[in-house]
PDB file of C-alpha atoms in Angstrom:
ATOM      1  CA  UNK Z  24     -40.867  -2.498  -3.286  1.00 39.00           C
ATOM      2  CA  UNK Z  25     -37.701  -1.774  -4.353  1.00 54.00           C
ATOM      3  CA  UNK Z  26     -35.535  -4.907  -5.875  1.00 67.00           C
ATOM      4  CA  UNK Z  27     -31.488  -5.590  -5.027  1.00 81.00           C
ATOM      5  CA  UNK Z  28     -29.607  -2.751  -6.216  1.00 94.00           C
ATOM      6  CA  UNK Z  29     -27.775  -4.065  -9.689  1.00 97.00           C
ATOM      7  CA  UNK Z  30     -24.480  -3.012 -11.402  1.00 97.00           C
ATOM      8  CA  UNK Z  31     -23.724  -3.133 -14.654  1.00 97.00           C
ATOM      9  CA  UNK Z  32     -20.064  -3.314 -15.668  1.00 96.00           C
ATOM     10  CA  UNK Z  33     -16.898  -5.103 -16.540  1.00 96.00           C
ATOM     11  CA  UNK Z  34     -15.887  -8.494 -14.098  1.00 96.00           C
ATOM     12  CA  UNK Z  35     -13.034  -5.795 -13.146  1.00 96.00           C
ATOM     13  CA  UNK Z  36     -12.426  -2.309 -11.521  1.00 96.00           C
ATOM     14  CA  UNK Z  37     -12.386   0.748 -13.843  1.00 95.00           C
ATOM     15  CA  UNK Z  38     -15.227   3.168 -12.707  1.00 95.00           C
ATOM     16  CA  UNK Z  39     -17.528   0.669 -10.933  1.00 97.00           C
ATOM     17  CA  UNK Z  40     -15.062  -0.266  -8.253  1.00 98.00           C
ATOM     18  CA  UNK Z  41     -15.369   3.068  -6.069  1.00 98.00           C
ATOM     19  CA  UNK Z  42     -19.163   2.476  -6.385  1.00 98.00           C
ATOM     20  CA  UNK Z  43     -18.762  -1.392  -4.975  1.00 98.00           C
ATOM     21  CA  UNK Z  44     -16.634   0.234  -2.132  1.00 98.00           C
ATOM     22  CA  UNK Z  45     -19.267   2.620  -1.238  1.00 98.00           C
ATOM     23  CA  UNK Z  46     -22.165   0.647  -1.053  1.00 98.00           C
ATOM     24  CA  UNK Z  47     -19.800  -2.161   0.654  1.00 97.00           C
ATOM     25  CA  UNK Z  48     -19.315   0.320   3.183  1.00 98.00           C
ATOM     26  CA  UNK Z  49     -22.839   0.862   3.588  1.00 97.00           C
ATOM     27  CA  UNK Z  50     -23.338  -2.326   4.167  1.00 96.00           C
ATOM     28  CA  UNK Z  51     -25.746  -3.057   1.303  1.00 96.00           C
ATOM     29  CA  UNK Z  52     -26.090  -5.806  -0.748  1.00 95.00           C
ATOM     30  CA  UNK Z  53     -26.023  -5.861  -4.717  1.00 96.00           C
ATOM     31  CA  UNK Z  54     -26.074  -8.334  -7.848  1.00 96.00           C
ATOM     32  CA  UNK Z  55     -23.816  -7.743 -10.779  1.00 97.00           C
ATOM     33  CA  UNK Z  56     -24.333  -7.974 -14.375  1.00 96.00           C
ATOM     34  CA  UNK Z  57     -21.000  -8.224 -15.979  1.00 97.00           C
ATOM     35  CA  UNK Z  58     -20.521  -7.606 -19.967  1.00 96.00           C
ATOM     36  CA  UNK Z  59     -18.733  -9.704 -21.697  1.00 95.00           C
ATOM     37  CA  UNK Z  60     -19.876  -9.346 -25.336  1.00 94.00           C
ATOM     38  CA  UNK Z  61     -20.284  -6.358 -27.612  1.00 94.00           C
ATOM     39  CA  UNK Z  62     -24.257  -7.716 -28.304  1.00 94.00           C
ATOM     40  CA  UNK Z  63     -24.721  -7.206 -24.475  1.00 94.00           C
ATOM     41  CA  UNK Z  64     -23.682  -3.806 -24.519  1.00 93.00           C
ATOM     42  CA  UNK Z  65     -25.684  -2.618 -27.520  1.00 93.00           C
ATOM     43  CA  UNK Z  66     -28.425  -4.336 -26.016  1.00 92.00           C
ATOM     44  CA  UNK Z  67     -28.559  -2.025 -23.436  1.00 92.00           C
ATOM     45  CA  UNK Z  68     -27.545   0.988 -25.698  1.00 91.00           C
ATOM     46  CA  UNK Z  69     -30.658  -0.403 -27.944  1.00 92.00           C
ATOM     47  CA  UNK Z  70     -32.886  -0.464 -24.430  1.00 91.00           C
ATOM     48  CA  UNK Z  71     -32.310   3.453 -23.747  1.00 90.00           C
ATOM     49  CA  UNK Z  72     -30.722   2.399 -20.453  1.00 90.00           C
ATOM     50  CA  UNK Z  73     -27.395   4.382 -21.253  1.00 90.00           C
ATOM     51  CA  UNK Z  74     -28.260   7.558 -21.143  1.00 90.00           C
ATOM     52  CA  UNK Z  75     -24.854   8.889 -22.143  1.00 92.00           C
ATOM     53  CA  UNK Z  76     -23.783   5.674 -24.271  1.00 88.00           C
ATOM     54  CA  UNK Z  77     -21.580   4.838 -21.230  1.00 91.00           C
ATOM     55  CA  UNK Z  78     -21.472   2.484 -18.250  1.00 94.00           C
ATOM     56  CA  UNK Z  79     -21.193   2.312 -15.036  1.00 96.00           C
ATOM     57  CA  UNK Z  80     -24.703   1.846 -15.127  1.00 96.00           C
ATOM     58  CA  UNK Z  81     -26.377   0.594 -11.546  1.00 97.00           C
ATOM     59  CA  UNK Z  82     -30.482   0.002 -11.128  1.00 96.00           C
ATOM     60  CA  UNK Z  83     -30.964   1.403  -7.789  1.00 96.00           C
ATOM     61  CA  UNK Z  84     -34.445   2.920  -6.458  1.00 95.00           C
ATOM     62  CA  UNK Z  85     -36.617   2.636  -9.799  1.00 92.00           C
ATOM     63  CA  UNK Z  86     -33.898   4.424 -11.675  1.00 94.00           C
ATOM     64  CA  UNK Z  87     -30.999   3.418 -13.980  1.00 95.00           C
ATOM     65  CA  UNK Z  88     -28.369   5.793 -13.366  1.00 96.00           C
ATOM     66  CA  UNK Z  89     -25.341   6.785 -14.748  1.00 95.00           C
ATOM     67  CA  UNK Z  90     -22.606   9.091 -14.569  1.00 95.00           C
ATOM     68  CA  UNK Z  91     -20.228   7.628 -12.179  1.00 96.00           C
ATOM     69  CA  UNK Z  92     -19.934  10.773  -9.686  1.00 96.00           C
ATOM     70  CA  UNK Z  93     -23.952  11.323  -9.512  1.00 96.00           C
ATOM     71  CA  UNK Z  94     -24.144   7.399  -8.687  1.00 98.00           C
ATOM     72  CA  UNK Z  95     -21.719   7.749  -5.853  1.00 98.00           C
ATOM     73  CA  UNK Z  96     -23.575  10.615  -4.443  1.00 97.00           C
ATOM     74  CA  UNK Z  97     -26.787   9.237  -4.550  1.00 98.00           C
ATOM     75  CA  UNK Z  98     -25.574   6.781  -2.820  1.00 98.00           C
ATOM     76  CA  UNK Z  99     -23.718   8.796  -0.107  1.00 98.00           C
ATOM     77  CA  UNK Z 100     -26.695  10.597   0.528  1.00 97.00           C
ATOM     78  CA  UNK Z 101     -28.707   7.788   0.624  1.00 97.00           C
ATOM     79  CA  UNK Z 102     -26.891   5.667   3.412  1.00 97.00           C
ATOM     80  CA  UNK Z 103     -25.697   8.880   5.512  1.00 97.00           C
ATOM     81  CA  UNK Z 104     -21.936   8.995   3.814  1.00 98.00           C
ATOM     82  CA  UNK Z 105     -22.389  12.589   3.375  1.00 97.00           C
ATOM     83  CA  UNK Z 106     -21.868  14.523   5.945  1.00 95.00           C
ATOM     84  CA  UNK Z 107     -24.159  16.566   8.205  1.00 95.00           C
ATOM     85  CA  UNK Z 108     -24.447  19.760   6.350  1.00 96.00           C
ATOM     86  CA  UNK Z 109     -24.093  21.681   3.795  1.00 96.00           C
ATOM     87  CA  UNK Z 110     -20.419  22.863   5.365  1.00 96.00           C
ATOM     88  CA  UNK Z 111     -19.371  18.942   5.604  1.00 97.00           C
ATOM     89  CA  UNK Z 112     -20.797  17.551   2.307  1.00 97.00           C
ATOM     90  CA  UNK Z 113     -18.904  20.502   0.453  1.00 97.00           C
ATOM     91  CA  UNK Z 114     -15.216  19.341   2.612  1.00 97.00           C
ATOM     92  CA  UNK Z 115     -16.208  15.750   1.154  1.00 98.00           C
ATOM     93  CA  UNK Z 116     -16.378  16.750  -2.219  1.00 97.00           C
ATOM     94  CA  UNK Z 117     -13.394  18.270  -2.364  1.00 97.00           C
ATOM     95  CA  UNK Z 118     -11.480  15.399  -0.967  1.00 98.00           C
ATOM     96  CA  UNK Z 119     -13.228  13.054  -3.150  1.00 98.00           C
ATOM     97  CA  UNK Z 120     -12.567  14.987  -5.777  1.00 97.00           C
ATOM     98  CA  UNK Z 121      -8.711  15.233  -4.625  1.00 97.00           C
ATOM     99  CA  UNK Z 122      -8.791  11.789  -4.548  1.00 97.00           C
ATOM    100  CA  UNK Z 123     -10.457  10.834  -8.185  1.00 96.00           C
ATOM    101  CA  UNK Z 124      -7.727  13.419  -9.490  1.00 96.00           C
ATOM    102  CA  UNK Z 125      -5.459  10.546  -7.913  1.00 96.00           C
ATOM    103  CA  UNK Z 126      -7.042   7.736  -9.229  1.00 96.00           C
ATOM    104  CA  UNK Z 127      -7.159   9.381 -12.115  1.00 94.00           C
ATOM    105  CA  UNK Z 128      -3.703   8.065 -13.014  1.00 94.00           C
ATOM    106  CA  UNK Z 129      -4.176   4.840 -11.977  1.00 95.00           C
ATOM    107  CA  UNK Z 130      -7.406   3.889 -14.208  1.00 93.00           C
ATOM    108  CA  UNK Z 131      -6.009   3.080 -17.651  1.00 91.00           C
ATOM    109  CA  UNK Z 132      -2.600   1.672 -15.770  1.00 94.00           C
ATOM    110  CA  UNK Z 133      -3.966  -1.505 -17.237  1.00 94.00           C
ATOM    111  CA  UNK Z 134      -4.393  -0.576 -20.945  1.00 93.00           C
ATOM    112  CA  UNK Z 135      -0.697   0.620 -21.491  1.00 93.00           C
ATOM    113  CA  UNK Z 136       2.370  -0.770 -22.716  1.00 91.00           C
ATOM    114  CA  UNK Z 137       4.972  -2.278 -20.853  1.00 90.00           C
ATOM    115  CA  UNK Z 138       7.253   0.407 -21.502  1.00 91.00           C
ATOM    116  CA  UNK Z 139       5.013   3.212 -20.672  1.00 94.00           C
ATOM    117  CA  UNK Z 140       3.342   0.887 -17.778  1.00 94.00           C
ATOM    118  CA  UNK Z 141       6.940   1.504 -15.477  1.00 93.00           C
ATOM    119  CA  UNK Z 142       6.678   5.361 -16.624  1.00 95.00           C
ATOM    120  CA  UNK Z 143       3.531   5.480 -15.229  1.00 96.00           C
ATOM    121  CA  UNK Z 144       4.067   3.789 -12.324  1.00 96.00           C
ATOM    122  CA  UNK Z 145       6.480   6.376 -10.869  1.00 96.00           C
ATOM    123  CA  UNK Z 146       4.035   9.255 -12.176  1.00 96.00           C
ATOM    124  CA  UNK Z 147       1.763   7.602  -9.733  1.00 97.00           C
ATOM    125  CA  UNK Z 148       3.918   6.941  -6.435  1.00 97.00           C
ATOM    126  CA  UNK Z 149       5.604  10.790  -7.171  1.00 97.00           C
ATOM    127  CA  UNK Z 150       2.012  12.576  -8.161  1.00 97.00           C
ATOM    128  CA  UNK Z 151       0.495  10.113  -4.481  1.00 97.00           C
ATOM    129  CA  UNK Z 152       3.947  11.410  -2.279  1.00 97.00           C
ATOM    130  CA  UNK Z 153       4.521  14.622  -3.134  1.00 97.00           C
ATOM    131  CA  UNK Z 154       0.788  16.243  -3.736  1.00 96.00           C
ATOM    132  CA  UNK Z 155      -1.741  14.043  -2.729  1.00 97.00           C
ATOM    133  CA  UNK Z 156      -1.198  12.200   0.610  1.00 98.00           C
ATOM    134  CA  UNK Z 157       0.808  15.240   2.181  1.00 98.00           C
ATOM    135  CA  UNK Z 158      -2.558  17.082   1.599  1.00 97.00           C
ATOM    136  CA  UNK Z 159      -4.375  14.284   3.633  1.00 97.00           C
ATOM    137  CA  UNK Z 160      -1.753  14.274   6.380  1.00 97.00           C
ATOM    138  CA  UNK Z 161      -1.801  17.705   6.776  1.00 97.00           C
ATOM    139  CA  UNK Z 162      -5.806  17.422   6.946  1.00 96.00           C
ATOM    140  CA  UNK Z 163      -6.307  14.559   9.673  1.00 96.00           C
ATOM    141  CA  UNK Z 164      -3.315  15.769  12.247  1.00 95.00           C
ATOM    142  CA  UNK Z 165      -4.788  19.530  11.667  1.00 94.00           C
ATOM    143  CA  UNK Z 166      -8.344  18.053  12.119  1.00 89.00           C
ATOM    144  CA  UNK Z 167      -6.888  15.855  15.166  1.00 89.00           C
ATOM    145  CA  UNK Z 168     -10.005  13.112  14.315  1.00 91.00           C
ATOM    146  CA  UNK Z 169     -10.364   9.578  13.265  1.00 93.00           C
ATOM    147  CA  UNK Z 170     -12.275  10.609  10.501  1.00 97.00           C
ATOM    148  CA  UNK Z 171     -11.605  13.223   7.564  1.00 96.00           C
ATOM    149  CA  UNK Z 172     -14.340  15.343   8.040  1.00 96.00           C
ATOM    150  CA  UNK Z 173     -16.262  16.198  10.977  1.00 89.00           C
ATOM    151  CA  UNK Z 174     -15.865  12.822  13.508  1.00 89.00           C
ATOM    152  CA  UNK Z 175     -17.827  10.564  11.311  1.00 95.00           C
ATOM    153  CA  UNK Z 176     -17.014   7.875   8.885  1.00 97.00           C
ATOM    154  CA  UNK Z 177     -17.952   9.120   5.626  1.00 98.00           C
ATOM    155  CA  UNK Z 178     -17.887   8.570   1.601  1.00 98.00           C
ATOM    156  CA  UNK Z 179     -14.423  10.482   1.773  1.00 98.00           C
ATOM    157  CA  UNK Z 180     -13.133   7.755   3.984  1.00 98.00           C
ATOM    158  CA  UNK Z 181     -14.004   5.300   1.640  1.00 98.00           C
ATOM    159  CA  UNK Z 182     -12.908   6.947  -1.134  1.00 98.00           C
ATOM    160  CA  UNK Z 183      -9.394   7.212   0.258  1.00 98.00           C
ATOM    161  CA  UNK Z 184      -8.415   3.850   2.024  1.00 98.00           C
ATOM    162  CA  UNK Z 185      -9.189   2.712  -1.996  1.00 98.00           C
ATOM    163  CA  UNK Z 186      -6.651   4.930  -3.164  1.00 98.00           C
ATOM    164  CA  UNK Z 187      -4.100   4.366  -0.687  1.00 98.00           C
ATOM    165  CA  UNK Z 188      -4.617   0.490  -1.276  1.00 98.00           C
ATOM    166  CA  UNK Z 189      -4.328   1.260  -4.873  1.00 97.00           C
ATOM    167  CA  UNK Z 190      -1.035   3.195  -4.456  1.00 98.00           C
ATOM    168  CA  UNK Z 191       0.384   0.510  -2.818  1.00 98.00           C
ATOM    169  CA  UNK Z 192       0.149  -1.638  -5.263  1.00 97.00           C
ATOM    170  CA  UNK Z 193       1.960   0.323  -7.327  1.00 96.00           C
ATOM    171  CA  UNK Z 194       4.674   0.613  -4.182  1.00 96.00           C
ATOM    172  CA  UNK Z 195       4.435  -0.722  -1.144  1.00 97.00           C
ATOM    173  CA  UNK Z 196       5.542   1.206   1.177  1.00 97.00           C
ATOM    174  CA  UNK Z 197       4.110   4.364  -0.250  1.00 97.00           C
ATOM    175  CA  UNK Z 198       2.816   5.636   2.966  1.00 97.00           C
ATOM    176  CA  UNK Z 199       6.482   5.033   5.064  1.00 96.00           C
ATOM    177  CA  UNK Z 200       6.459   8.857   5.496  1.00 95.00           C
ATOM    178  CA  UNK Z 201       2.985   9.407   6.481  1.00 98.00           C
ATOM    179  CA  UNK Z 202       2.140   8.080  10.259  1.00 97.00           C
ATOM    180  CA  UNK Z 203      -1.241   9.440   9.895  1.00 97.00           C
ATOM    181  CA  UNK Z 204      -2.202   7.910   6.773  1.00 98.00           C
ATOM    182  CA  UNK Z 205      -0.880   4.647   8.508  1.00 98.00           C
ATOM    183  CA  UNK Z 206      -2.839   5.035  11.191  1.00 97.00           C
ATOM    184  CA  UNK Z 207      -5.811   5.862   9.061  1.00 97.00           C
ATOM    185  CA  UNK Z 208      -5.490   3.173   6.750  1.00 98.00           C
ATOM    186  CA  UNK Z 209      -5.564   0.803   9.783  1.00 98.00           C
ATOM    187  CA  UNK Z 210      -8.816   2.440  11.617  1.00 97.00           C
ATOM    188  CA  UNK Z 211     -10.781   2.658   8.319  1.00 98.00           C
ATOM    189  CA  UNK Z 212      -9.748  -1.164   7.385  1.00 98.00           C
ATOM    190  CA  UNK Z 213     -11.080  -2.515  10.686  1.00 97.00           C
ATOM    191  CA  UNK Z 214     -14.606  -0.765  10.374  1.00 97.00           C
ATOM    192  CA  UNK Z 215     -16.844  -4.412   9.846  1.00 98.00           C
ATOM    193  CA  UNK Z 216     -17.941  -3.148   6.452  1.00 98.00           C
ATOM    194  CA  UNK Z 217     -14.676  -2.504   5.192  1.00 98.00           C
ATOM    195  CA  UNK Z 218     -13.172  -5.317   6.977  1.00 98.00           C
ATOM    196  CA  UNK Z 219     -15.497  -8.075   5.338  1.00 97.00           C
ATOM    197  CA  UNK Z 220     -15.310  -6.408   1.871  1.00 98.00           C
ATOM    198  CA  UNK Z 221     -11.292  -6.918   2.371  1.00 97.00           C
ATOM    199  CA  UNK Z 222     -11.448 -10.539   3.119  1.00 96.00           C
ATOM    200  CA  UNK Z 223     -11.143 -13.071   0.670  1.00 94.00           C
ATOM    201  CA  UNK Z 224     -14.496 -13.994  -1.617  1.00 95.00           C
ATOM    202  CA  UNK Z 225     -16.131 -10.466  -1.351  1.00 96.00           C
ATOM    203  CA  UNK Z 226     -17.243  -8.557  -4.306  1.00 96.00           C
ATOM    204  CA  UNK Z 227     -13.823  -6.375  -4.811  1.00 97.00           C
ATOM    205  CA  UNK Z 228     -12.414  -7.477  -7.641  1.00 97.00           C
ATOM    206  CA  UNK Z 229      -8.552  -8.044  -8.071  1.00 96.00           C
ATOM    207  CA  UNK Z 230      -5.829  -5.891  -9.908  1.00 95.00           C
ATOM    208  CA  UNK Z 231      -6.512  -5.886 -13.860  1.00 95.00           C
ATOM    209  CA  UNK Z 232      -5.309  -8.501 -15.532  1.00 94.00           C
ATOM    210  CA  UNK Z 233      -4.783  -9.422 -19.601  1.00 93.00           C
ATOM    211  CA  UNK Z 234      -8.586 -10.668 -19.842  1.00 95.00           C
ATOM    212  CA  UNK Z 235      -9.861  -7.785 -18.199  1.00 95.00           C
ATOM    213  CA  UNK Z 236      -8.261  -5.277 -20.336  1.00 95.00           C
ATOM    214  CA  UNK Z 237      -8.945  -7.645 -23.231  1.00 95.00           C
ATOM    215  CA  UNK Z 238     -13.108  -7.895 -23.117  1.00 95.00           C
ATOM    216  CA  UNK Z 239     -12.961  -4.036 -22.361  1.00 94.00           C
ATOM    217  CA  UNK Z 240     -11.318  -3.526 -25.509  1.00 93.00           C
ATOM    218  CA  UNK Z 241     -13.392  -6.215 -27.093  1.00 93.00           C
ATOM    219  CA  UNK Z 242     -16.766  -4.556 -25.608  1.00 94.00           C
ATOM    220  CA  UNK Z 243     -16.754  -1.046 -26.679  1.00 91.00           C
ATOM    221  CA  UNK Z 244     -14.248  -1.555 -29.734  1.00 86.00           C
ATOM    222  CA  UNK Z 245     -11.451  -0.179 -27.795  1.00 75.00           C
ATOM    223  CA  UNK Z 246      -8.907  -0.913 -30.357  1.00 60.00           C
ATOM    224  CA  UNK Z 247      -6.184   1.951 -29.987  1.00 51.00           C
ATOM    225  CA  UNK Z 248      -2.937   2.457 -27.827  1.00 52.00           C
ATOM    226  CA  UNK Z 249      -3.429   4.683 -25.049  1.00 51.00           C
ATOM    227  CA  UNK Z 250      -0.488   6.819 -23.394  1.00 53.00           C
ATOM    228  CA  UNK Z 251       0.765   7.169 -20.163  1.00 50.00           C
ATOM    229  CA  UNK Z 252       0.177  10.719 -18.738  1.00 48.00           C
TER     230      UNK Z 252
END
């Protein structure tokens, strides 16, 4: 049998955080391994357990996958977050997809200057308000459900309420223009899944902070300036 399902990443967000969403959502339970140390990352470059020489790396089913995207779909498919058919699995991808272009500019918000941190900050709330959540608007009053595709909760629910959340970080009141994103951001938050991995002491981890960007750095030698977009 089958043991807990086990992450291996950084004690912060970057990649791994969409795949603690989605199995939060799925109401499964998983331990963490977090790396601290260059040795513990070349121990499991040593081991042959990155097959790509890159983590997110999660244990899940006898396998040790990577590749962020083929993690999260396993995992879709594996706790029915993926649609119905071949029709609605295809609609999720592309908002997914939509949505990682999104999150895209958020990811190495953390590793920037100070400087290029407030450029980046409106990149974020203009590239969010003027191409990404009018596309989701559009879809959920033209789709007239609670859901995004078909009428069920799925991994492009998920997917979205985490980039919304992380938008507003960034600004607030990002989403004073969109009453359907408002009112989607409230159904999807109340779902019991979502709702306990909101609450205090759950497995989300916070925004990025000095240390975190520090031990990435530290970990995989990450020792040059990176540019806003």
């Amino acid at each position: 049998m089958a043991g807990k399902l086990k992450l291996y990443y950084f004690d912060g967000r970057g990649k791994m955080e969409s795949i603690r969403w989605l199995l939060a959502a799925a109401g499964v339970e998983f331990e963490e391994e977090f790396l601290e140390t260059r040795e513990q990352y070349e121990k499991l470059l040593q081991g042959g357990s990155l097959l790509f020489q890159q983590v997110p790396m999660v244990e899940i089913d006898g396998m040790k996958m990577v590749q962020t995207r083929a993690i999260l779909s396993y995992i879709a498919a594996k706790y029915n977050l993926y649609g119905k058919d071949l029709k609605e699995r295809a609609l999720i991808d592309m908002y997914v997809g939509g949505t990682d272009d999104l999150m895209g500019f958020i990811l190495m918000f953390p590793f920037l200057s100070s400087e290029d941190k407030e450029k980046q900050r409106a990149v974020i709330v203009q590239k969010a308000t003027s191409r990404y959540f009018p596309a989701y608007e559009k879809v959920l009053k033209d789709h007239g459900q609670d859901f995004l595709v078909g009428n069920n909760f799925s991994w492009a629910d998920v997917h979205l309420l985490e980039a919304i959340l992380m938008v507003e970080e960034k600004k607030s009141d990002v989403l004073s223009g969109f009453p359907q994103l408002q009112a989607f951001k409230a159904r999807i938050s109340s779902i019991p899944t979502i709702k306990k991995f909101l609450e205090p002491g759950s497995q989300r981890k916070p925004v990025p902070d000095d240390k975190y960007v520090e031990t990435v750095r530290r970990v995989l030698c990450m020792y040059y300036d990176i540019k806003a977009n």
